Amino acid sequence: MYKFEEIRDIHLEITSKCQAKCPMCPRRINGGMLNPFLELNEIDLDTFKLWFPVGFIKQLDSLFMCGNYGDPIIAKDCLEVFEYLSETNPNIHLSMHTNGSARDIDWWMKLGKTVDRVVFGIDGLQDTHSLYRINTNFDKIIENASAFINAGGIAEWHMLVFKHNEHQIESCRQLSKDLGFDKFLIKHTSRFIDNKFNVLDDAGKTIDILYPTSKSKEISNKLKVTQIETHSEITCKAQKYKQIYIGADGSVTPCCWLDLNYIQHRHDNRIDYMDKIGYFPNLNQNSLSEIFMSDYFDKIEQTWDTNPLKECTKQCGKIDKLKEQFCE
């Protein structure tokens, strides 16, 4: 696929921990209780230095923190890792995706002087945001984002759109401009079941129901009826950008979609992956250079010509063009 010395981009899940209780997140089971199979891991600064030598860091163009399960700002050494990266490689582009509802203003001002860009997931205004981003505080997020922006950081506002907040899109867009956000983007989700999603409490009782927008409903229905072919032309984004994904447990994959924790809870895709690849390399057992000297990445690429991994087909095959409609 590509060589160790060719890697230019790291997608890092620094922690699998998060304070939010977003019902559609894979951290939750059926919109309710925390997934009991989820391992709560975190990468501290010392471990980061051990896994990624100075010479390797200097070859990177960028590092992006965004987890399948965790939020970077919950990690104890999130800022310290960013500061270390900036000091080691002044030319590296640093960014992350977060719900923004943790840490104090001083922390966010330091972050604004260290990283290049932060994407904030803000799903509405004060009266609607926490209907999905449960256990987050809209006012605190705005306060933190403002501190980051005022310290020189570039911020993006990404809004997940539901029936309950779609009437606020333009108000959110205007507020993002007023606060100095660099970009505003709306996103739709395909995780509805029969055009609704039941939000459950820890006891399994329904406490709310989320409904899709008409556009989200239309695209979701298209995805459901679209047949994913056994063989589909793969355009691998990880290969294109020379990127690798590092999970909070030390697992190494080309991208977040093949992460151990993510794929093992998707029964068919897990069986398919184990049949064709057979193992998940991990930095707790081998160094990054040793993992690249193995046949792991080549085995993944070799499936593309005749019988791609199901997850590769889903994320980087023909159907990916349809999924692009979820953002605008």
mmCIF file of C-alpha atoms in Angstrom:
data_model
loop_
_atom_site.group_PDB
_atom_site.id
_atom_site.type_symbol
_atom_site.label_atom_id
_atom_site.label_comp_id
_atom_site.label_asym_id
_atom_site.label_seq_id
_atom_site.Cartn_x
_atom_site.Cartn_y
_atom_site.Cartn_z
ATOM 1 C CA MET A 1 0.000 0.000 0.000
ATOM 2 C CA TYR A 2 2.639 2.490 1.100
ATOM 3 C CA LYS A 3 5.862 2.434 3.091
ATOM 4 C CA PHE A 4 6.698 3.559 6.611
ATOM 5 C CA GLU A 5 8.830 6.439 5.360
ATOM 6 C CA GLU A 6 5.966 7.630 3.122
ATOM 7 C CA ILE A 7 3.455 8.246 5.942
ATOM 8 C CA ARG A 8 2.455 11.897 6.046
ATOM 9 C CA ASP A 9 -0.741 11.993 8.095
ATOM 10 C CA ILE A 10 -1.819 10.487 11.422
ATOM 11 C CA HIS A 11 -5.456 10.117 12.488
ATOM 12 C CA LEU A 12 -5.168 9.645 16.251
ATOM 13 C CA GLU A 13 -7.759 8.533 18.761
ATOM 14 C CA ILE A 14 -5.954 9.738 21.882
ATOM 15 C CA THR A 15 -8.729 8.424 24.148
ATOM 16 C CA SER A 16 -11.845 6.275 23.930
ATOM 17 C CA LYS A 17 -13.389 8.223 26.829
ATOM 18 C CA CYS A 18 -16.103 10.858 26.433
ATOM 19 C CA GLN A 19 -18.392 12.751 28.801
ATOM 20 C CA ALA A 20 -21.196 13.089 26.265
ATOM 21 C CA LYS A 21 -24.051 10.604 25.801
ATOM 22 C CA CYS A 22 -24.951 11.102 22.144
ATOM 23 C CA PRO A 23 -27.548 8.359 21.505
ATOM 24 C CA MET A 24 -26.419 7.444 17.980
ATOM 25 C CA CYS A 25 -22.767 7.145 18.981
ATOM 26 C CA PRO A 26 -21.369 3.578 18.883
ATOM 27 C CA ARG A 27 -20.473 4.104 22.557
ATOM 28 C CA ARG A 28 -24.168 3.533 23.240
ATOM 29 C CA ILE A 29 -26.279 0.407 22.732
ATOM 30 C CA ASN A 30 -29.643 1.112 21.078
ATOM 31 C CA GLY A 31 -29.403 4.762 22.059
ATOM 32 C CA GLY A 32 -29.111 3.987 25.764
ATOM 33 C CA MET A 33 -26.537 2.482 28.081
ATOM 34 C CA LEU A 34 -22.793 2.534 27.563
ATOM 35 C CA ASN A 35 -21.502 -0.284 25.374
ATOM 36 C CA PRO A 36 -20.184 -2.830 27.922
ATOM 37 C CA PHE A 37 -17.655 -4.204 25.422
ATOM 38 C CA LEU A 38 -15.965 -0.837 24.918
ATOM 39 C CA GLU A 39 -12.485 -0.645 26.412
ATOM 40 C CA LEU A 40 -11.680 2.744 27.957
ATOM 41 C CA ASN A 41 -8.117 3.560 26.931
ATOM 42 C CA GLU A 42 -5.976 6.666 26.751
ATOM 43 C CA ILE A 43 -2.594 7.584 25.276
ATOM 44 C CA ASP A 44 -0.461 9.695 27.616
ATOM 45 C CA LEU A 45 2.508 11.819 26.557
ATOM 46 C CA ASP A 46 5.142 9.274 27.551
ATOM 47 C CA THR A 47 3.417 6.521 25.562
ATOM 48 C CA PHE A 48 3.051 8.841 22.574
ATOM 49 C CA LYS A 49 6.792 9.581 22.624
ATOM 50 C CA LEU A 50 7.552 5.861 22.859
ATOM 51 C CA TRP A 51 5.332 4.965 19.906
ATOM 52 C CA PHE A 52 6.337 7.856 17.634
ATOM 53 C CA PRO A 53 10.074 8.652 17.510
ATOM 54 C CA VAL A 54 11.265 12.194 16.804
ATOM 55 C CA GLY A 55 12.446 11.290 13.308
ATOM 56 C CA PHE A 56 9.021 9.933 12.408
ATOM 57 C CA ILE A 57 7.214 13.004 13.745
ATOM 58 C CA LYS A 58 9.429 15.233 11.627
ATOM 59 C CA GLN A 59 8.329 13.466 8.424
ATOM 60 C CA LEU A 60 4.625 14.159 9.095
ATOM 61 C CA ASP A 61 2.593 16.862 7.390
ATOM 62 C CA SER A 62 -0.404 16.615 9.729
ATOM 63 C CA LEU A 63 -1.976 14.962 12.751
ATOM 64 C CA PHE A 64 -5.719 14.976 13.413
ATOM 65 C CA MET A 65 -7.282 13.917 16.728
ATOM 66 C CA CYS A 66 -10.752 12.443 16.375
ATOM 67 C CA GLY A 67 -11.904 9.188 17.870
ATOM 68 C CA ASN A 68 -14.435 6.564 16.923
ATOM 69 C CA TYR A 69 -15.541 6.600 20.546
ATOM 70 C CA GLY A 70 -13.678 9.249 22.530
ATOM 71 C CA ASP A 71 -13.335 13.018 22.569
ATOM 72 C CA PRO A 72 -9.721 14.308 22.530
ATOM 73 C CA ILE A 73 -10.286 16.997 25.150
ATOM 74 C CA ILE A 74 -11.058 14.337 27.766
ATOM 75 C CA ALA A 75 -7.536 12.911 27.479
ATOM 76 C CA LYS A 76 -5.276 14.091 30.309
ATOM 77 C CA ASP A 77 -2.357 14.900 27.992
ATOM 78 C CA CYS A 78 -4.248 16.144 24.933
ATOM 79 C CA LEU A 79 -2.739 19.655 25.025
ATOM 80 C CA GLU A 80 0.692 18.340 26.041
ATOM 81 C CA VAL A 81 0.793 15.974 23.047
ATOM 82 C CA PHE A 82 -0.155 18.800 20.705
ATOM 83 C CA GLU A 83 2.521 21.060 22.242
ATOM 84 C CA TYR A 84 5.135 18.312 21.911
ATOM 85 C CA LEU A 85 4.242 17.796 18.258
ATOM 86 C CA SER A 86 4.448 21.524 17.547
ATOM 87 C CA GLU A 87 7.846 21.810 19.232
ATOM 88 C CA THR A 88 9.224 18.713 17.495
ATOM 89 C CA ASN A 89 7.908 19.572 14.030
ATOM 90 C CA PRO A 90 7.061 23.299 13.671
ATOM 91 C CA ASN A 91 5.712 22.681 10.157
ATOM 92 C CA ILE A 92 3.135 20.043 11.121
ATOM 93 C CA HIS A 93 -0.572 20.882 10.712
ATOM 94 C CA LEU A 94 -2.490 20.037 13.919
ATOM 95 C CA SER A 95 -6.260 19.743 14.251
ATOM 96 C CA MET A 96 -9.019 17.922 16.118
ATOM 97 C CA HIS A 97 -12.766 17.265 16.287
ATOM 98 C CA THR A 98 -14.548 17.771 19.607
ATOM 99 C CA ASN A 99 -17.858 18.455 21.336
ATOM 100 C CA GLY A 100 -16.048 21.324 23.091
ATOM 101 C CA SER A 101 -17.852 20.930 26.408
ATOM 102 C CA ALA A 102 -14.900 20.434 28.766
ATOM 103 C CA ARG A 103 -11.767 22.230 30.016
ATOM 104 C CA ASP A 104 -11.485 25.885 31.073
ATOM 105 C CA ILE A 105 -10.876 29.048 29.076
ATOM 106 C CA ASP A 106 -7.149 29.092 29.873
ATOM 107 C CA TRP A 107 -6.776 25.595 28.388
ATOM 108 C CA TRP A 108 -8.593 26.617 25.210
ATOM 109 C CA MET A 109 -6.473 29.754 24.835
ATOM 110 C CA LYS A 110 -3.315 27.646 25.066
ATOM 111 C CA LEU A 111 -4.778 25.274 22.480
ATOM 112 C CA GLY A 112 -5.539 28.228 20.197
ATOM 113 C CA LYS A 113 -1.843 29.099 20.197
ATOM 114 C CA THR A 114 -0.785 25.511 19.484
ATOM 115 C CA VAL A 115 -3.078 23.853 16.930
ATOM 116 C CA ASP A 116 -4.205 25.099 13.529
ATOM 117 C CA ARG A 117 -7.862 24.104 13.472
ATOM 118 C CA VAL A 118 -10.608 22.687 15.697
ATOM 119 C CA VAL A 119 -13.945 21.311 14.481
ATOM 120 C CA PHE A 120 -16.737 21.799 17.040
ATOM 121 C CA GLY A 121 -19.810 19.573 16.893
ATOM 122 C CA ILE A 122 -22.603 22.013 17.783
ATOM 123 C CA ASP A 123 -26.071 20.729 16.924
ATOM 124 C CA GLY A 124 -28.337 23.730 17.248
ATOM 125 C CA LEU A 125 -28.790 26.544 19.747
ATOM 126 C CA GLN A 126 -29.188 26.538 23.512
ATOM 127 C CA ASP A 127 -32.680 24.988 23.438
ATOM 128 C CA THR A 128 -31.898 22.175 20.963
ATOM 129 C CA HIS A 129 -28.179 21.379 21.037
ATOM 130 C CA SER A 130 -28.278 19.029 24.032
ATOM 131 C CA LEU A 131 -31.246 17.047 22.749
ATOM 132 C CA TYR A 132 -28.690 15.028 20.833
ATOM 133 C CA ARG A 133 -25.393 16.059 22.475
ATOM 134 C CA ILE A 134 -26.647 14.837 25.835
ATOM 135 C CA ASN A 135 -24.517 15.810 28.838
ATOM 136 C CA THR A 136 -22.869 18.752 27.072
ATOM 137 C CA ASN A 137 -23.426 22.456 27.792
ATOM 138 C CA PHE A 138 -24.113 24.838 24.911
ATOM 139 C CA ASP A 139 -23.028 27.971 26.796
ATOM 140 C CA LYS A 140 -19.743 26.388 27.857
ATOM 141 C CA ILE A 141 -19.048 25.239 24.299
ATOM 142 C CA ILE A 142 -19.586 28.748 22.932
ATOM 143 C CA GLU A 143 -17.377 30.150 25.705
ATOM 144 C CA ASN A 144 -14.605 27.652 24.948
ATOM 145 C CA ALA A 145 -14.843 28.114 21.177
ATOM 146 C CA SER A 146 -14.685 31.897 21.591
ATOM 147 C CA ALA A 147 -11.572 31.597 23.771
ATOM 148 C CA PHE A 148 -9.945 29.370 21.169
ATOM 149 C CA ILE A 149 -10.806 31.743 18.312
ATOM 150 C CA ASN A 150 -9.707 34.840 20.238
ATOM 151 C CA ALA A 151 -6.346 33.190 20.926
ATOM 152 C CA GLY A 152 -5.774 32.841 17.182
ATOM 153 C CA GLY A 153 -7.225 29.396 16.533
ATOM 154 C CA ILE A 154 -9.252 28.589 13.402
ATOM 155 C CA ALA A 155 -12.599 26.965 14.221
ATOM 156 C CA GLU A 156 -15.280 25.156 12.227
ATOM 157 C CA TRP A 157 -18.897 24.665 13.317
ATOM 158 C CA HIS A 158 -20.312 21.305 12.178
ATOM 159 C CA MET A 159 -24.034 20.933 12.812
ATOM 160 C CA LEU A 160 -25.737 17.533 12.815
ATOM 161 C CA VAL A 161 -29.254 18.204 11.539
ATOM 162 C CA PHE A 162 -32.437 16.587 12.836
ATOM 163 C CA LYS A 163 -36.110 17.440 12.544
ATOM 164 C CA HIS A 164 -35.943 19.231 15.920
ATOM 165 C CA ASN A 165 -33.156 21.662 14.930
ATOM 166 C CA GLU A 166 -33.375 22.129 11.148
ATOM 167 C CA HIS A 167 -35.297 25.394 11.625
ATOM 168 C CA GLN A 168 -32.187 26.823 13.318
ATOM 169 C CA ILE A 169 -29.697 26.201 10.529
ATOM 170 C CA GLU A 170 -29.530 29.808 9.354
ATOM 171 C CA SER A 171 -29.458 31.156 12.922
ATOM 172 C CA CYS A 172 -26.549 28.840 13.706
ATOM 173 C CA ARG A 173 -24.816 29.851 10.495
ATOM 174 C CA GLN A 174 -25.138 33.520 11.415
ATOM 175 C CA LEU A 175 -23.955 32.937 14.975
ATOM 176 C CA SER A 176 -20.909 31.103 13.653
ATOM 177 C CA LYS A 177 -20.041 34.180 11.568
ATOM 178 C CA ASP A 178 -20.631 36.536 14.495
ATOM 179 C CA LEU A 179 -18.310 34.492 16.722
ATOM 180 C CA GLY A 180 -15.559 34.279 14.115
ATOM 181 C CA PHE A 181 -15.851 30.645 13.026
ATOM 182 C CA ASP A 182 -14.020 30.054 9.758
ATOM 183 C CA LYS A 183 -16.536 27.571 8.361
ATOM 184 C CA PHE A 184 -20.080 26.313 8.969
ATOM 185 C CA LEU A 185 -21.143 22.878 7.716
ATOM 186 C CA ILE A 186 -24.378 20.920 8.121
ATOM 187 C CA LYS A 187 -24.376 17.119 8.209
ATOM 188 C CA HIS A 188 -27.098 14.475 8.033
ATOM 189 C CA THR A 189 -26.989 11.011 9.594
ATOM 190 C CA SER A 190 -28.096 7.659 8.178
ATOM 191 C CA ARG A 191 -28.410 6.005 11.607
ATOM 192 C CA PHE A 192 -32.180 6.233 11.858
ATOM 193 C CA ILE A 193 -34.224 3.024 12.104
ATOM 194 C CA ASP A 194 -37.536 3.199 10.211
ATOM 195 C CA ASN A 195 -37.142 6.985 10.007
ATOM 196 C CA LYS A 196 -36.834 7.536 13.760
ATOM 197 C CA PHE A 197 -34.420 6.852 16.593
ATOM 198 C CA ASN A 198 -35.482 6.057 20.143
ATOM 199 C CA VAL A 199 -33.339 7.680 22.827
ATOM 200 C CA LEU A 200 -33.146 5.458 25.921
ATOM 201 C CA ASP A 201 -31.991 6.022 29.477
ATOM 202 C CA ASP A 202 -29.638 3.624 31.274
ATOM 203 C CA ALA A 203 -32.611 1.483 32.278
ATOM 204 C CA GLY A 204 -33.718 1.100 28.652
ATOM 205 C CA LYS A 205 -36.734 3.406 28.942
ATOM 206 C CA THR A 206 -37.514 5.700 25.993
ATOM 207 C CA ILE A 207 -36.974 9.321 27.008
ATOM 208 C CA ASP A 208 -37.051 10.950 23.572
ATOM 209 C CA ILE A 209 -37.442 10.166 19.868
ATOM 210 C CA LEU A 210 -35.261 11.732 17.176
ATOM 211 C CA TYR A 211 -36.625 12.221 13.664
ATOM 212 C CA PRO A 212 -34.722 12.857 10.412
ATOM 213 C CA THR A 213 -35.061 15.813 8.100
ATOM 214 C CA SER A 214 -36.711 15.126 4.753
ATOM 215 C CA LYS A 215 -33.306 15.177 3.044
ATOM 216 C CA SER A 216 -31.789 12.816 5.585
ATOM 217 C CA LYS A 217 -34.767 10.491 5.175
ATOM 218 C CA GLU A 218 -34.404 10.548 1.388
ATOM 219 C CA ILE A 219 -30.688 9.774 1.417
ATOM 220 C CA SER A 220 -31.055 7.117 4.138
ATOM 221 C CA ASN A 221 -33.669 5.318 2.061
ATOM 222 C CA LYS A 222 -31.383 5.440 -0.971
ATOM 223 C CA LEU A 223 -28.580 3.899 1.035
ATOM 224 C CA LYS A 224 -30.832 1.102 2.286
ATOM 225 C CA VAL A 225 -31.894 0.045 -1.195
ATOM 226 C CA THR A 226 -28.475 0.456 -2.774
ATOM 227 C CA GLN A 227 -26.841 -2.926 -3.149
ATOM 228 C CA ILE A 228 -23.178 -2.962 -2.195
ATOM 229 C CA GLU A 229 -21.533 -5.094 -4.822
ATOM 230 C CA THR A 230 -19.229 -7.968 -3.869
ATOM 231 C CA HIS A 231 -16.589 -6.296 -5.973
ATOM 232 C CA SER A 232 -16.480 -2.534 -6.150
ATOM 233 C CA GLU A 233 -13.710 -0.252 -7.323
ATOM 234 C CA ILE A 234 -11.892 0.991 -4.241
ATOM 235 C CA THR A 235 -10.460 4.497 -4.008
ATOM 236 C CA CYS A 236 -8.675 4.321 -0.659
ATOM 237 C CA LYS A 237 -8.470 7.714 1.035
ATOM 238 C CA ALA A 238 -5.820 6.483 3.468
ATOM 239 C CA GLN A 239 -3.608 5.432 0.575
ATOM 240 C CA LYS A 240 -4.221 8.690 -1.259
ATOM 241 C CA TYR A 241 -3.211 10.849 1.704
ATOM 242 C CA LYS A 242 -0.560 8.438 3.084
ATOM 243 C CA GLN A 243 -2.534 8.249 6.311
ATOM 244 C CA ILE A 244 -2.735 5.749 9.161
ATOM 245 C CA TYR A 245 -5.145 5.506 12.073
ATOM 246 C CA ILE A 246 -4.007 4.841 15.635
ATOM 247 C CA GLY A 247 -6.650 3.716 18.129
ATOM 248 C CA ALA A 248 -6.566 4.584 21.814
ATOM 249 C CA ASP A 249 -5.631 0.964 22.564
ATOM 250 C CA GLY A 250 -2.602 1.141 20.253
ATOM 251 C CA SER A 251 -4.191 -0.608 17.273
ATOM 252 C CA VAL A 252 -2.857 0.403 13.856
ATOM 253 C CA THR A 253 -4.991 0.419 10.691
ATOM 254 C CA PRO A 254 -5.122 2.432 7.454
ATOM 255 C CA CYS A 255 -8.275 4.235 8.629
ATOM 256 C CA CYS A 256 -10.769 4.561 11.481
ATOM 257 C CA TRP A 257 -13.295 2.299 9.719
ATOM 258 C CA LEU A 258 -11.008 -0.730 10.157
ATOM 259 C CA ASP A 259 -10.244 0.024 13.804
ATOM 260 C CA LEU A 260 -10.413 -3.021 16.102
ATOM 261 C CA ASN A 261 -13.075 -1.629 18.465
ATOM 262 C CA TYR A 262 -15.175 -0.262 15.615
ATOM 263 C CA ILE A 263 -15.246 -3.322 13.384
ATOM 264 C CA GLN A 264 -15.504 -6.040 16.018
ATOM 265 C CA HIS A 265 -19.041 -4.933 16.937
ATOM 266 C CA ARG A 266 -20.211 -5.278 13.326
ATOM 267 C CA HIS A 267 -20.616 -9.022 13.066
ATOM 268 C CA ASP A 268 -20.558 -9.571 9.277
ATOM 269 C CA ASN A 269 -17.727 -7.109 8.684
ATOM 270 C CA ARG A 270 -15.691 -8.563 11.548
ATOM 271 C CA ILE A 271 -15.979 -12.104 10.156
ATOM 272 C CA ASP A 272 -15.099 -10.823 6.689
ATOM 273 C CA TYR A 273 -12.058 -8.980 8.041
ATOM 274 C CA MET A 274 -10.786 -11.948 10.057
ATOM 275 C CA ASP A 275 -11.243 -14.318 7.105
ATOM 276 C CA LYS A 276 -9.216 -12.094 4.788
ATOM 277 C CA ILE A 277 -6.701 -10.372 7.088
ATOM 278 C CA GLY A 278 -6.746 -12.361 10.314
ATOM 279 C CA TYR A 279 -5.201 -10.006 12.858
ATOM 280 C CA PHE A 280 -5.001 -6.428 14.171
ATOM 281 C CA PRO A 281 -1.456 -5.079 14.659
ATOM 282 C CA ASN A 282 -0.867 -3.098 17.848
ATOM 283 C CA LEU A 283 1.852 -0.712 19.042
ATOM 284 C CA ASN A 284 1.878 -2.426 22.424
ATOM 285 C CA GLN A 285 3.325 -5.498 20.712
ATOM 286 C CA ASN A 286 5.315 -4.117 17.764
ATOM 287 C CA SER A 287 6.812 -0.822 16.679
ATOM 288 C CA LEU A 288 5.224 1.105 13.820
ATOM 289 C CA SER A 289 8.159 0.307 11.535
ATOM 290 C CA GLU A 290 7.861 -3.413 12.339
ATOM 291 C CA ILE A 291 4.140 -3.322 11.544
ATOM 292 C CA PHE A 292 4.922 -1.786 8.160
ATOM 293 C CA MET A 293 7.558 -4.420 7.468
ATOM 294 C CA SER A 294 4.885 -7.089 7.954
ATOM 295 C CA ASP A 295 2.378 -8.014 5.242
ATOM 296 C CA TYR A 296 -0.552 -6.302 7.002
ATOM 297 C CA PHE A 297 -1.093 -3.288 4.747
ATOM 298 C CA ASP A 298 -0.338 -5.272 1.596
ATOM 299 C CA LYS A 299 -2.926 -7.922 2.550
ATOM 300 C CA ILE A 300 -5.605 -5.245 2.751
ATOM 301 C CA GLU A 301 -4.689 -3.778 -0.632
ATOM 302 C CA GLN A 302 -4.563 -7.205 -2.266
ATOM 303 C CA THR A 303 -8.257 -7.756 -1.521
ATOM 304 C CA TRP A 304 -9.290 -4.751 -3.609
ATOM 305 C CA ASP A 305 -8.779 -6.309 -7.057
ATOM 306 C CA THR A 306 -11.139 -9.250 -6.642
ATOM 307 C CA ASN A 307 -12.930 -9.330 -3.278
ATOM 308 C CA PRO A 308 -12.508 -6.157 -1.199
ATOM 309 C CA LEU A 309 -13.127 -6.043 2.513
ATOM 310 C CA LYS A 310 -16.787 -5.221 3.125
ATOM 311 C CA GLU A 311 -15.812 -2.168 5.140
ATOM 312 C CA CYS A 312 -13.532 -0.950 2.327
ATOM 313 C CA THR A 313 -16.395 -1.311 -0.141
ATOM 314 C CA LYS A 314 -18.781 0.503 2.170
ATOM 315 C CA GLN A 315 -16.479 3.428 2.922
ATOM 316 C CA CYS A 316 -14.362 3.838 -0.224
ATOM 317 C CA GLY A 317 -16.336 2.034 -2.950
ATOM 318 C CA LYS A 318 -18.972 3.286 -5.368
ATOM 319 C CA ILE A 319 -21.543 3.839 -2.634
ATOM 320 C CA ASP A 320 -19.250 6.455 -1.117
ATOM 321 C CA LYS A 321 -20.448 8.930 -3.767
ATOM 322 C CA LEU A 322 -23.971 8.654 -2.380
ATOM 323 C CA LYS A 323 -22.768 9.146 1.186
ATOM 324 C CA GLU A 324 -21.169 12.452 0.212
ATOM 325 C CA GLN A 325 -24.696 13.902 0.045
ATOM 326 C CA PHE A 326 -24.852 13.835 3.839
ATOM 327 C CA CYS A 327 -22.687 16.966 4.015
ATOM 328 C CA GLU A 328 -23.265 20.362 2.456
#
